[in-house]
PDB file of C-alpha atoms in Angstrom:
ATOM      1  CA  MET A   1      -0.223   0.124   0.085  1.00 51.00           C
ATOM      2  CA  LYS A   2       1.269   3.255  -0.524  1.00 56.00           C
ATOM      3  CA  LYS A   3       1.149   6.197   1.500  1.00 60.00           C
ATOM      4  CA  VAL A   4      -0.351   9.067   0.113  1.00 52.00           C
ATOM      5  CA  ILE A   5       0.579  12.114   2.254  1.00 55.00           C
ATOM      6  CA  ILE A   6      -1.693  15.102   1.508  1.00 52.00           C
ATOM      7  CA  PHE A   7      -0.530  18.196   3.070  1.00 50.00           C
ATOM      8  CA  LEU A   8      -3.223  20.511   3.463  1.00 48.00           C
ATOM      9  CA  VAL A   9      -2.193  24.056   3.047  1.00 48.00           C
ATOM     10  CA  ALA A  10      -4.322  26.434   4.468  1.00 49.00           C
ATOM     11  CA  VAL A  11      -3.934  29.521   2.627  1.00 49.00           C
ATOM     12  CA  GLY A  12      -5.739  32.336   4.494  1.00 52.00           C
ATOM     13  CA  GLY A  13      -6.618  35.623   2.823  1.00 53.00           C
ATOM     14  CA  PHE A  14      -4.420  38.227   3.079  1.00 53.00           C
ATOM     15  CA  ALA A  15      -6.228  41.585   3.502  1.00 55.00           C
ATOM     16  CA  VAL A  16      -4.642  44.574   2.201  1.00 56.00           C
ATOM     17  CA  SER A  17      -5.552  47.538   4.439  1.00 56.00           C
ATOM     18  CA  SER A  18      -4.776  51.362   3.782  1.00 59.00           C
ATOM     19  CA  PHE A  19      -4.709  53.252   6.591  1.00 64.00           C
ATOM     20  CA  GLY A  20      -5.850  56.901   6.195  1.00 69.00           C
ATOM     21  CA  GLN A  21      -4.271  59.578   8.318  1.00 76.00           C
ATOM     22  CA  ALA A  22      -6.331  60.286  11.206  1.00 89.00           C
ATOM     23  CA  SER A  23      -5.718  64.254  11.107  1.00 93.00           C
ATOM     24  CA  VAL A  24      -3.956  66.731   8.795  1.00 94.00           C
ATOM     25  CA  THR A  25      -2.686  70.055   9.636  1.00 95.00           C
ATOM     26  CA  ALA A  26      -2.464  73.421   8.051  1.00 96.00           C
ATOM     27  CA  ASN A  27      -0.816  76.555   9.273  1.00 97.00           C
ATOM     28  CA  ALA A  28      -2.360  80.121   8.681  1.00 97.00           C
ATOM     29  CA  PRO A  29      -0.374  82.946   9.602  1.00 97.00           C
ATOM     30  CA  ALA A  30      -1.828  85.815  11.953  1.00 98.00           C
ATOM     31  CA  THR A  31      -1.662  89.613  11.378  1.00 98.00           C
ATOM     32  CA  ALA A  32      -3.134  92.855  12.892  1.00 98.00           C
ATOM     33  CA  ASN A  33      -2.751  96.172  11.985  1.00 96.00           C
ATOM     34  CA  ILE A  34      -3.169  98.833  14.382  1.00 97.00           C
ATOM     35  CA  VAL A  35      -4.533 102.260  13.078  1.00 96.00           C
ATOM     36  CA  THR A  36      -3.958 105.790  14.289  1.00 96.00           C
ATOM     37  CA  PRO A  37      -6.102 106.373  17.159  1.00 97.00           C
ATOM     38  CA  LEU A  38      -9.192 108.913  16.311  1.00 98.00           C
ATOM     39  CA  GLY A  39      -9.073 111.943  18.210  1.00 98.00           C
ATOM     40  CA  ILE A  40     -10.964 115.256  18.645  1.00 98.00           C
ATOM     41  CA  THR A  41     -10.325 118.532  20.275  1.00 98.00           C
ATOM     42  CA  LYS A  42     -12.142 121.398  20.632  1.00 98.00           C
ATOM     43  CA  SER A  43     -10.517 124.410  18.967  1.00 98.00           C
ATOM     44  CA  VAL A  44     -13.265 127.329  19.108  1.00 98.00           C
ATOM     45  CA  ASP A  45     -16.079 127.583  21.458  1.00 98.00           C
ATOM     46  CA  MET A  46     -19.807 128.511  20.524  1.00 98.00           C
ATOM     47  CA  ASN A  47     -21.086 131.957  20.767  1.00 98.00           C
ATOM     48  CA  PHE A  48     -23.977 133.728  19.613  1.00 98.00           C
ATOM     49  CA  GLY A  49     -22.856 136.999  19.893  1.00 98.00           C
ATOM     50  CA  ASN A  50     -25.001 140.262  21.101  1.00 98.00           C
ATOM     51  CA  ILE A  51     -28.615 139.857  20.978  1.00 98.00           C
ATOM     52  CA  ALA A  52     -31.493 141.948  21.796  1.00 98.00           C
ATOM     53  CA  VAL A  53     -35.261 140.704  22.648  1.00 97.00           C
ATOM     54  CA  ASN A  54     -38.201 142.430  23.273  1.00 97.00           C
ATOM     55  CA  ALA A  55     -41.328 140.971  24.920  1.00 98.00           C
ATOM     56  CA  ASN A  56     -41.534 138.255  22.288  1.00 98.00           C
ATOM     57  CA  ALA A  57     -39.510 135.032  22.524  1.00 98.00           C
ATOM     58  CA  GLY A  58     -37.568 134.147  19.671  1.00 98.00           C
ATOM     59  CA  THR A  59     -34.637 132.201  18.305  1.00 98.00           C
ATOM     60  CA  VAL A  60     -31.027 132.735  17.057  1.00 98.00           C
ATOM     61  CA  VAL A  61     -29.922 130.235  14.336  1.00 98.00           C
ATOM     62  CA  LEU A  62     -26.280 130.108  14.365  1.00 98.00           C
ATOM     63  CA  GLY A  63     -25.283 128.605  11.093  1.00 98.00           C
ATOM     64  CA  THR A  64     -21.928 126.685  10.295  1.00 98.00           C
ATOM     65  CA  ASN A  65     -20.437 129.547   8.468  1.00 98.00           C
ATOM     66  CA  ASN A  66     -20.830 132.061  11.446  1.00 98.00           C
ATOM     67  CA  THR A  67     -23.858 133.544   9.874  1.00 98.00           C
ATOM     68  CA  ARG A  68     -27.015 134.191  12.313  1.00 98.00           C
ATOM     69  CA  THR A  69     -30.748 134.424  11.412  1.00 98.00           C
ATOM     70  CA  VAL A  70     -33.229 135.363  13.944  1.00 98.00           C
ATOM     71  CA  THR A  71     -37.131 134.705  14.555  1.00 98.00           C
ATOM     72  CA  GLY A  72     -39.750 136.179  16.919  1.00 98.00           C
ATOM     73  CA  GLY A  73     -38.786 139.399  18.857  1.00 97.00           C
ATOM     74  CA  ILE A  74     -35.059 138.731  18.733  1.00 98.00           C
ATOM     75  CA  THR A  75     -32.962 141.607  16.687  1.00 98.00           C
ATOM     76  CA  LEU A  76     -29.228 141.727  16.141  1.00 98.00           C
ATOM     77  CA  PRO A  77     -27.700 144.938  17.184  1.00 97.00           C
ATOM     78  CA  GLY A  78     -24.886 146.467  15.214  1.00 97.00           C
ATOM     79  CA  THR A  79     -22.373 145.645  17.582  1.00 98.00           C
ATOM     80  CA  THR A  80     -22.071 141.804  16.960  1.00 97.00           C
ATOM     81  CA  GLY A  81     -19.802 140.749  19.782  1.00 97.00           C
ATOM     82  CA  THR A  82     -18.388 137.463  19.195  1.00 98.00           C
ATOM     83  CA  VAL A  83     -20.169 135.400  16.904  1.00 98.00           C
ATOM     84  CA  ALA A  84     -18.474 131.868  16.378  1.00 98.00           C
ATOM     85  CA  ALA A  85     -19.720 128.212  15.744  1.00 98.00           C
ATOM     86  CA  ALA A  86     -17.923 125.702  17.520  1.00 98.00           C
ATOM     87  CA  GLN A  87     -15.205 124.078  15.754  1.00 98.00           C
ATOM     88  CA  PHE A  88     -13.340 120.694  16.514  1.00 98.00           C
ATOM     89  CA  SER A  89     -10.249 119.286  15.023  1.00 98.00           C
ATOM     90  CA  VAL A  90     -10.435 115.442  14.229  1.00 98.00           C
ATOM     91  CA  THR A  91      -7.417 113.307  13.912  1.00 98.00           C
ATOM     92  CA  GLY A  92      -6.954 109.865  12.871  1.00 98.00           C
ATOM     93  CA  GLN A  93      -5.608 107.134   9.903  1.00 98.00           C
ATOM     94  CA  THR A  94      -5.624 108.857   6.692  1.00 97.00           C
ATOM     95  CA  GLY A  95      -8.470 108.228   4.483  1.00 97.00           C
ATOM     96  CA  TYR A  96     -10.886 106.611   7.221  1.00 98.00           C
ATOM     97  CA  THR A  97     -14.420 107.528   7.381  1.00 98.00           C
ATOM     98  CA  TYR A  98     -16.133 108.372  10.961  1.00 98.00           C
ATOM     99  CA  SER A  99     -19.663 109.058  12.160  1.00 98.00           C
ATOM    100  CA  ILE A 100     -20.175 112.087  13.952  1.00 98.00           C
ATOM    101  CA  THR A 101     -22.759 112.171  16.730  1.00 98.00           C
ATOM    102  CA  LEU A 102     -24.073 115.679  17.824  1.00 98.00           C
ATOM    103  CA  PRO A 103     -26.086 116.240  21.125  1.00 97.00           C
ATOM    104  CA  ALA A 104     -29.575 114.734  21.101  1.00 95.00           C
ATOM    105  CA  ALA A 105     -30.638 116.897  24.184  1.00 96.00           C
ATOM    106  CA  ALA A 106     -30.981 120.518  24.581  1.00 98.00           C
ATOM    107  CA  LEU A 107     -28.269 122.393  26.530  1.00 98.00           C
ATOM    108  CA  THR A 108     -29.007 124.818  28.969  1.00 98.00           C
ATOM    109  CA  LEU A 109     -27.328 128.484  29.345  1.00 98.00           C
ATOM    110  CA  THR A 110     -27.581 130.076  32.719  1.00 98.00           C
ATOM    111  CA  ARG A 111     -27.060 133.856  33.072  1.00 98.00           C
ATOM    112  CA  THR A 112     -23.644 134.100  35.279  1.00 96.00           C
ATOM    113  CA  SER A 113     -25.206 136.556  37.694  1.00 95.00           C
ATOM    114  CA  GLY A 114     -28.674 134.812  38.075  1.00 94.00           C
ATOM    115  CA  THR A 115     -30.816 132.045  37.688  1.00 96.00           C
ATOM    116  CA  GLU A 116     -32.379 132.801  34.394  1.00 98.00           C
ATOM    117  CA  THR A 117     -31.808 130.315  31.575  1.00 98.00           C
ATOM    118  CA  MET A 118     -31.971 129.792  27.694  1.00 98.00           C
ATOM    119  CA  THR A 119     -31.657 126.459  25.786  1.00 98.00           C
ATOM    120  CA  VAL A 120     -29.681 125.733  22.835  1.00 98.00           C
ATOM    121  CA  ASN A 121     -30.846 122.744  20.536  1.00 98.00           C
ATOM    122  CA  THR A 122     -31.171 121.794  16.799  1.00 98.00           C
ATOM    123  CA  TRP A 123     -27.371 121.139  16.375  1.00 98.00           C
ATOM    124  CA  VAL A 124     -25.862 121.056  12.901  1.00 98.00           C
ATOM    125  CA  SER A 125     -22.485 120.144  11.438  1.00 98.00           C
ATOM    126  CA  ASN A 126     -20.990 121.432   8.437  1.00 98.00           C
ATOM    127  CA  ILE A 127     -19.972 117.946   7.091  1.00 97.00           C
ATOM    128  CA  GLY A 128     -23.419 116.184   8.324  1.00 96.00           C
ATOM    129  CA  THR A 129     -23.020 113.040  10.392  1.00 97.00           C
ATOM    130  CA  THR A 130     -20.034 111.254   8.191  1.00 97.00           C
ATOM    131  CA  GLY A 131     -16.732 112.707   7.730  1.00 98.00           C
ATOM    132  CA  THR A 132     -13.486 111.257   6.091  1.00 97.00           C
ATOM    133  CA  LEU A 133      -9.961 112.009   7.426  1.00 98.00           C
ATOM    134  CA  SER A 134      -7.898 113.862   4.866  1.00 96.00           C
ATOM    135  CA  ALA A 135      -4.391 113.129   3.492  1.00 95.00           C
ATOM    136  CA  SER A 136      -2.874 114.558   6.538  1.00 95.00           C
ATOM    137  CA  GLY A 137      -5.335 112.454   8.597  1.00 96.00           C
ATOM    138  CA  ALA A 138      -7.340 115.353   9.789  1.00 97.00           C
ATOM    139  CA  GLN A 139     -10.528 117.206   9.323  1.00 98.00           C
ATOM    140  CA  THR A 140     -12.468 120.218  10.956  1.00 98.00           C
ATOM    141  CA  ILE A 141     -15.991 119.763  12.149  1.00 98.00           C
ATOM    142  CA  ILE A 142     -18.007 123.034  12.414  1.00 98.00           C
ATOM    143  CA  VAL A 143     -20.963 123.002  14.611  1.00 98.00           C
ATOM    144  CA  GLY A 144     -23.809 125.508  14.783  1.00 98.00           C
ATOM    145  CA  ALA A 145     -27.198 125.600  16.746  1.00 98.00           C
ATOM    146  CA  THR A 146     -30.447 127.320  17.675  1.00 98.00           C
ATOM    147  CA  LEU A 147     -30.844 129.423  20.794  1.00 98.00           C
ATOM    148  CA  ASN A 148     -34.243 129.791  22.075  1.00 98.00           C
ATOM    149  CA  VAL A 149     -34.589 133.029  23.862  1.00 98.00           C
ATOM    150  CA  GLY A 150     -37.478 133.758  26.221  1.00 98.00           C
ATOM    151  CA  GLY A 151     -39.803 137.045  25.765  1.00 97.00           C
ATOM    152  CA  SER A 152     -38.124 139.706  27.829  1.00 98.00           C
ATOM    153  CA  GLN A 153     -35.187 137.686  28.559  1.00 98.00           C
ATOM    154  CA  VAL A 154     -32.932 139.229  31.316  1.00 98.00           C
ATOM    155  CA  ALA A 155     -29.862 140.921  30.299  1.00 97.00           C
ATOM    156  CA  GLY A 156     -26.613 139.504  30.987  1.00 97.00           C
ATOM    157  CA  GLU A 157     -24.065 136.949  29.909  1.00 98.00           C
ATOM    158  CA  TYR A 158     -25.466 133.034  29.669  1.00 98.00           C
ATOM    159  CA  LYS A 159     -23.142 130.277  29.659  1.00 97.00           C
ATOM    160  CA  ASN A 160     -22.774 126.581  30.227  1.00 97.00           C
ATOM    161  CA  LEU A 161     -19.350 125.814  31.140  1.00 93.00           C
ATOM    162  CA  THR A 162     -19.537 122.134  30.638  1.00 95.00           C
ATOM    163  CA  GLY A 163     -20.316 122.370  27.341  1.00 96.00           C
ATOM    164  CA  PHE A 164     -21.792 119.886  24.628  1.00 97.00           C
ATOM    165  CA  PRO A 165     -20.471 116.955  23.618  1.00 98.00           C
ATOM    166  CA  VAL A 166     -19.395 115.947  19.981  1.00 98.00           C
ATOM    167  CA  THR A 167     -18.469 112.200  19.467  1.00 98.00           C
ATOM    168  CA  VAL A 168     -16.737 110.545  16.653  1.00 98.00           C
ATOM    169  CA  ASN A 169     -16.356 106.843  15.836  1.00 98.00           C
ATOM    170  CA  TYR A 170     -14.339 105.072  12.971  1.00 98.00           C
ATOM    171  CA  ASN A 171     -17.174 103.584  10.539  1.00 96.00           C
TER     172      ASN A 171
END
């Protein structure tokens, strides 16, 4: 008898796997550009000048070009006194635009040697509500307003030493 030897060879399947990368990385540089800070300074005080009033109330409108117009019982004497719209110098980054916020509320002026008052409101700017800084990074804002004068307003100098706010912000 012949012996037959059979060798059984088990051939296992070889699985070929491709392992993908679990994570990938990319780098991005970070930069920042600091612009010139926005600044504002008052350069000229607002002054409505000399005003005469009779028994009727009225207003004095001070334009951004230093002109005055009146209503009601107001007249402007020949001796004008100092007449000036307020001026503010704005500085910052050349070519940038900014918003201008004028007062929302009235400003009260009080007689320096008494308690009588008048109010200032209806604020206007020579450049509206948005400005653009020039090639030198500067611009002038001129602000006018309306003075409300009572009938038979007591004579004297009226002031508000606190002043009124003009705010600027980069757009």
